[in-house]
Coordinates of N, CA and C in Angstrom, one line a residue:
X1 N 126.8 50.0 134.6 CA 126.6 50.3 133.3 C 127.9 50.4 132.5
X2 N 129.5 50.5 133.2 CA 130.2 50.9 132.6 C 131.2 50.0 132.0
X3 N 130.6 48.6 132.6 CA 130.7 47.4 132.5 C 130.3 46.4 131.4
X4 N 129.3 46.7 131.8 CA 128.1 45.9 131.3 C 128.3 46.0 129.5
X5 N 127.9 45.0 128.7 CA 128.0 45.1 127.4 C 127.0 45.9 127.1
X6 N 126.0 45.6 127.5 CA 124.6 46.0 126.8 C 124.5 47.4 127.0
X7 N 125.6 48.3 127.5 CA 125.5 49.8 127.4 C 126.4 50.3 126.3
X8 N 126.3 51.4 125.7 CA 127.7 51.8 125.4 C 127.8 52.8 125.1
X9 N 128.0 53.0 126.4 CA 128.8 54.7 126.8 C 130.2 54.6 126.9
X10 N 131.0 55.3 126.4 CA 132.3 55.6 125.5 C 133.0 55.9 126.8
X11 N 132.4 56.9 128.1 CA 133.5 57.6 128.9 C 132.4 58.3 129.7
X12 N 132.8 58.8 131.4 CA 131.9 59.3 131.8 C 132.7 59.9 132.7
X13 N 131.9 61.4 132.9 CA 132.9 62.8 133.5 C 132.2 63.0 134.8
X14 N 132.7 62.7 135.9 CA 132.4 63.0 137.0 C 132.5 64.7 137.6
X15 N 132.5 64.9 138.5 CA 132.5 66.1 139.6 C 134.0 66.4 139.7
X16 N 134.7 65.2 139.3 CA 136.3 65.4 139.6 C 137.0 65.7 138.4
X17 N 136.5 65.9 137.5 CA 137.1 66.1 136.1 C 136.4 67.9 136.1
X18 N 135.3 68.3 136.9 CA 135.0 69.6 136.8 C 136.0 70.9 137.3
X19 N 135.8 71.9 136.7 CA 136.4 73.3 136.6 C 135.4 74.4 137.2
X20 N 135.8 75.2 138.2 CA 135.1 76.5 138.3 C 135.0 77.5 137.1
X21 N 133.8 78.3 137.3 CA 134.0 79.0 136.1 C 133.3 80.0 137.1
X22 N 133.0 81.6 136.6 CA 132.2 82.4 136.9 C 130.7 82.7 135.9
X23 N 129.6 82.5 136.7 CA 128.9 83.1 135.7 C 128.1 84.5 136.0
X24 N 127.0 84.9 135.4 CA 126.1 85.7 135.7 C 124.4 85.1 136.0
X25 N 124.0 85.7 136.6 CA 122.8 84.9 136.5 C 121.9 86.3 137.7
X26 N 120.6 86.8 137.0 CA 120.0 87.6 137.3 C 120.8 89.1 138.0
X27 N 122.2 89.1 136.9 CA 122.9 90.3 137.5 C 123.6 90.2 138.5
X28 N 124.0 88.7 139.1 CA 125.4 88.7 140.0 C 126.0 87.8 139.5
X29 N 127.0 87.4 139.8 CA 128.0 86.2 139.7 C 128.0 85.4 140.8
X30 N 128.3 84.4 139.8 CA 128.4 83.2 140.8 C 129.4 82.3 140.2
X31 N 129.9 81.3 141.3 CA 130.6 80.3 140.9 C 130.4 79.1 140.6
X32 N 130.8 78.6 140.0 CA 129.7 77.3 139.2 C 130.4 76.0 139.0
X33 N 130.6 74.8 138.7 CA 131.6 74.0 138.3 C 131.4 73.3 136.8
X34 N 132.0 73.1 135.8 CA 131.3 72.5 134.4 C 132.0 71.5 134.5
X35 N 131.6 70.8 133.3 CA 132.3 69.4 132.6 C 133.2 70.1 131.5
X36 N 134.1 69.7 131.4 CA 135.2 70.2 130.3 C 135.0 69.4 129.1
X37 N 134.0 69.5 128.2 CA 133.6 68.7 127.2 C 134.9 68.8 126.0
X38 N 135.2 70.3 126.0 CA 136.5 70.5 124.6 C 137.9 70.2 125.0
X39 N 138.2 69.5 126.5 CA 139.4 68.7 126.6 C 139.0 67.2 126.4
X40 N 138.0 66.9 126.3 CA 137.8 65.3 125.6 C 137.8 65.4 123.9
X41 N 137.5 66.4 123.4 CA 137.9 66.7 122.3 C 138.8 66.7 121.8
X42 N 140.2 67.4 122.1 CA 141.5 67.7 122.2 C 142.2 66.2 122.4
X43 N 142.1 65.6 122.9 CA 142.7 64.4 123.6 C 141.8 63.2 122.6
X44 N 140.7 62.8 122.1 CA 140.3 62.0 121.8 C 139.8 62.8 120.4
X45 N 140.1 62.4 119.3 CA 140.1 62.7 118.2 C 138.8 62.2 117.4
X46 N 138.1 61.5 117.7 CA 137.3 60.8 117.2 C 136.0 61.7 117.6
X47 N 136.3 62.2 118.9 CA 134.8 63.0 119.1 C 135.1 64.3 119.5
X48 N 134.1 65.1 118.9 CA 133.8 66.7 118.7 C 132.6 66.8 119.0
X49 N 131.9 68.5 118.9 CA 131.1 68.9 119.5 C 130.0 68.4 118.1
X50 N 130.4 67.5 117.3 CA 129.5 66.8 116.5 C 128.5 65.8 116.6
X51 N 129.3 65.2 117.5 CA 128.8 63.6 118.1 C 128.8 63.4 119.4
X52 N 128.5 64.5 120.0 CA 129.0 64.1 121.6 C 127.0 65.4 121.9
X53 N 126.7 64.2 122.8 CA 126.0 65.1 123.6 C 125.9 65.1 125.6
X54 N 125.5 65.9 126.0 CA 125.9 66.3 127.6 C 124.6 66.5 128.4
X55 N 124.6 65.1 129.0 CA 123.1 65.0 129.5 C 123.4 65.4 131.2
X56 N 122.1 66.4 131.7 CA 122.7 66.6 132.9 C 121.4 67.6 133.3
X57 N 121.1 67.1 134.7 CA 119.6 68.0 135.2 C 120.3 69.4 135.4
X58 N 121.1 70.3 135.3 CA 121.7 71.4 135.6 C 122.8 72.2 133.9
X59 N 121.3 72.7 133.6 CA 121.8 73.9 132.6 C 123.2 74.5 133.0
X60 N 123.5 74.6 134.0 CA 124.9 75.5 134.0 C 125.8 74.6 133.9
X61 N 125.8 73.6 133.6 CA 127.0 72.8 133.7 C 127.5 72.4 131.8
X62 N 126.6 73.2 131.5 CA 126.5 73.2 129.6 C 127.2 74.8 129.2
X63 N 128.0 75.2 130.2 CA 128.1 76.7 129.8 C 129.6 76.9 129.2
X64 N 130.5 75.9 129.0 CA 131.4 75.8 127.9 C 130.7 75.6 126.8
X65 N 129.7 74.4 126.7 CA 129.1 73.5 125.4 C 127.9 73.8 125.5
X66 N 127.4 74.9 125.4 CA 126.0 74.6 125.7 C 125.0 74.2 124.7
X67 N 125.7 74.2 123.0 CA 124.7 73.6 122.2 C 124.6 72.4 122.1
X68 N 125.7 71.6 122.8 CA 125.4 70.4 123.3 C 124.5 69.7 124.5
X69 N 124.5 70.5 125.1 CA 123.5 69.9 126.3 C 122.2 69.8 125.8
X70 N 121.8 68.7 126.8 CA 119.9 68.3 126.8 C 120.0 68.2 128.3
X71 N 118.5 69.2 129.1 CA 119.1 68.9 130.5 C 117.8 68.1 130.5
X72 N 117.6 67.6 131.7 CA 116.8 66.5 132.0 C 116.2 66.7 133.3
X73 N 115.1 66.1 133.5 CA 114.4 66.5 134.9 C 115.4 65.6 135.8
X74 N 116.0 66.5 137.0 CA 117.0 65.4 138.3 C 115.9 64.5 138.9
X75 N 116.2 63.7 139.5 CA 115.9 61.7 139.4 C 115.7 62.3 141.2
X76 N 114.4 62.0 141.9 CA 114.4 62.0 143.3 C 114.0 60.6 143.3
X77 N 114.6 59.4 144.0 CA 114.0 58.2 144.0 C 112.8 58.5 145.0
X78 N 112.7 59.1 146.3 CA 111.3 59.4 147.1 C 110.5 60.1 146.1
X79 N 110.2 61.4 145.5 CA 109.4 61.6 144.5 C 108.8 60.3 143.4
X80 N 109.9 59.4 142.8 CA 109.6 58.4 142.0 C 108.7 57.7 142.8
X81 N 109.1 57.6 143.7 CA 107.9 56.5 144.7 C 106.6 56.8 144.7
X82 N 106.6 58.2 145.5 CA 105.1 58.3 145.4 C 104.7 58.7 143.9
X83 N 104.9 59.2 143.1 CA 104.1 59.6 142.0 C 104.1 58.4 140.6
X84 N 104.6 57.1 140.9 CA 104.6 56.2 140.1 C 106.0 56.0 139.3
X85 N 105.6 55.7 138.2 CA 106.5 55.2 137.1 C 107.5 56.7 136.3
X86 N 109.0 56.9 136.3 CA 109.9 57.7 136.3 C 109.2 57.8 134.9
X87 N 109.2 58.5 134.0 CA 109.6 58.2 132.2 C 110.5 59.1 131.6
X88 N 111.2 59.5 132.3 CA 112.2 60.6 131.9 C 113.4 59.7 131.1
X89 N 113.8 59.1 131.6 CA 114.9 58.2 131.2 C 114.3 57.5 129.6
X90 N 112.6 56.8 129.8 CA 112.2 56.7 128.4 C 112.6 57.7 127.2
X91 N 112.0 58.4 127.4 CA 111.6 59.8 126.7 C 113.2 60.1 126.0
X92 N 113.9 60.1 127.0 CA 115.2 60.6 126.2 C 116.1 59.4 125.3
X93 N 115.5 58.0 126.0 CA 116.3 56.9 125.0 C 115.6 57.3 123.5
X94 N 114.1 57.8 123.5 CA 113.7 57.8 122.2 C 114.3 59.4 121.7
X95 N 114.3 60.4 122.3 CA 115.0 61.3 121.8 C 116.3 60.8 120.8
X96 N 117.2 60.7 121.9 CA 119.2 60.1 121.5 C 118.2 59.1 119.9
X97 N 117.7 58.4 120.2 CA 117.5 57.6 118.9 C 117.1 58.2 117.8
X98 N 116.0 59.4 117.8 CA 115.6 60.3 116.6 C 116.6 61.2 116.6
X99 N 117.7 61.2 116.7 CA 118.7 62.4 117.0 C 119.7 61.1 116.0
X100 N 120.1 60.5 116.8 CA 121.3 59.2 116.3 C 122.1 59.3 114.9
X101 N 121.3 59.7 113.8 CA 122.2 59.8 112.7 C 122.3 61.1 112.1
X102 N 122.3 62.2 113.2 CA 122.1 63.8 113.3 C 124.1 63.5 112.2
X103 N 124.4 64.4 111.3 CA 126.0 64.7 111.2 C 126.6 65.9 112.3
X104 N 125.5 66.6 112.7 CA 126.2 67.7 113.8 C 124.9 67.9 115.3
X105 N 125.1 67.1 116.0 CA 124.7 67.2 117.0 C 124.9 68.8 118.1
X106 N 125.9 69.8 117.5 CA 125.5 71.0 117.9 C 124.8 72.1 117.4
X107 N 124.6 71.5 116.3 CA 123.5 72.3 115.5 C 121.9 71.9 115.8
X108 N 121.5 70.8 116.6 CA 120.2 70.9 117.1 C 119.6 72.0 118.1
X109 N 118.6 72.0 117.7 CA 118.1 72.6 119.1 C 117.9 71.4 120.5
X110 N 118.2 71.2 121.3 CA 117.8 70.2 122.7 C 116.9 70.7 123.4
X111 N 116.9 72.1 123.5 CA 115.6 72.6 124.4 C 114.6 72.2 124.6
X112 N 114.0 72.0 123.6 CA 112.7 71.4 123.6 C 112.2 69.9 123.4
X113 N 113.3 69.3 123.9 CA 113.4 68.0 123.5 C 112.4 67.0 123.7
X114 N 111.9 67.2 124.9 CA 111.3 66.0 125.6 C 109.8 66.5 124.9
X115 N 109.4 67.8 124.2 CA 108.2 68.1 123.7 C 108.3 67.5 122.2
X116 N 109.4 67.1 121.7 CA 109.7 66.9 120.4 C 109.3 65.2 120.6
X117 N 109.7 64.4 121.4 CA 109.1 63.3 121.7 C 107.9 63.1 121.8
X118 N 107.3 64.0 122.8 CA 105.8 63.6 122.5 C 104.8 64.1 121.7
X119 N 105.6 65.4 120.8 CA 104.5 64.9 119.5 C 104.2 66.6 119.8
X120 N 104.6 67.3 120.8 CA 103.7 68.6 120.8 C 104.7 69.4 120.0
X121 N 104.1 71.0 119.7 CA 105.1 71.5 119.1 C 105.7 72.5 119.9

């Protein structure tokens, strides 16, 4: 994909670009690792927490940025098997597209994203 013309994804933040952080969650801490969304900010001038969104099956990884994140259901290829056809991946290409000419992509709500696609409220 990173290759390929027909994508175009700008940059993409691996496990090795992540940071520990502490969080809380049901009254203990824990240690967690994020994406450092506001050092690609800092360094790349062109994008802010305006136009940048943070796709990722794991809420806690949105806990620097979190009005940025949309999390997404995680991808089992054996679950895809037996229960048919994935459409998670659909769903969100048409999300990002009714989203696309947002001026502040941290002022959405994402939560409810994949219900904003199909039409429920």
């Amino acid at each position: 994909m990173l290759t390929n013309p027909g994508y175009k994804i700008s940059f993409v933040l691996d496990k090795t670009a992540m940071f520990t952080v502490v969080s809380s969650r049901k009254g203990k801490d824990f240690k967690h690792s994020v994406k450092p969304l506001p050092v690609i900010w800092s360094k790349v001038k062109c994008w802010s927490a305006a136009n940048t969104v943070h796709i990722d099956d794991l809420s806690r990884n949105f806990s620097l940025n979190p009005a940025n994140g949309i999390k997404v259901k995680a991808y089992y290829r054996e679950r895809a098997a037996a229960e048919g056809e994935d459409v998670e991946l659909r769903l969100l290409a048409v999300y990002l597209l009714s989203i696309a000419d947002c001026p502040d992509m941290s002022k959405l709500d994402h939560s409810h994203w994949r219900r904003k696609v199909q039409g429920e409220s």
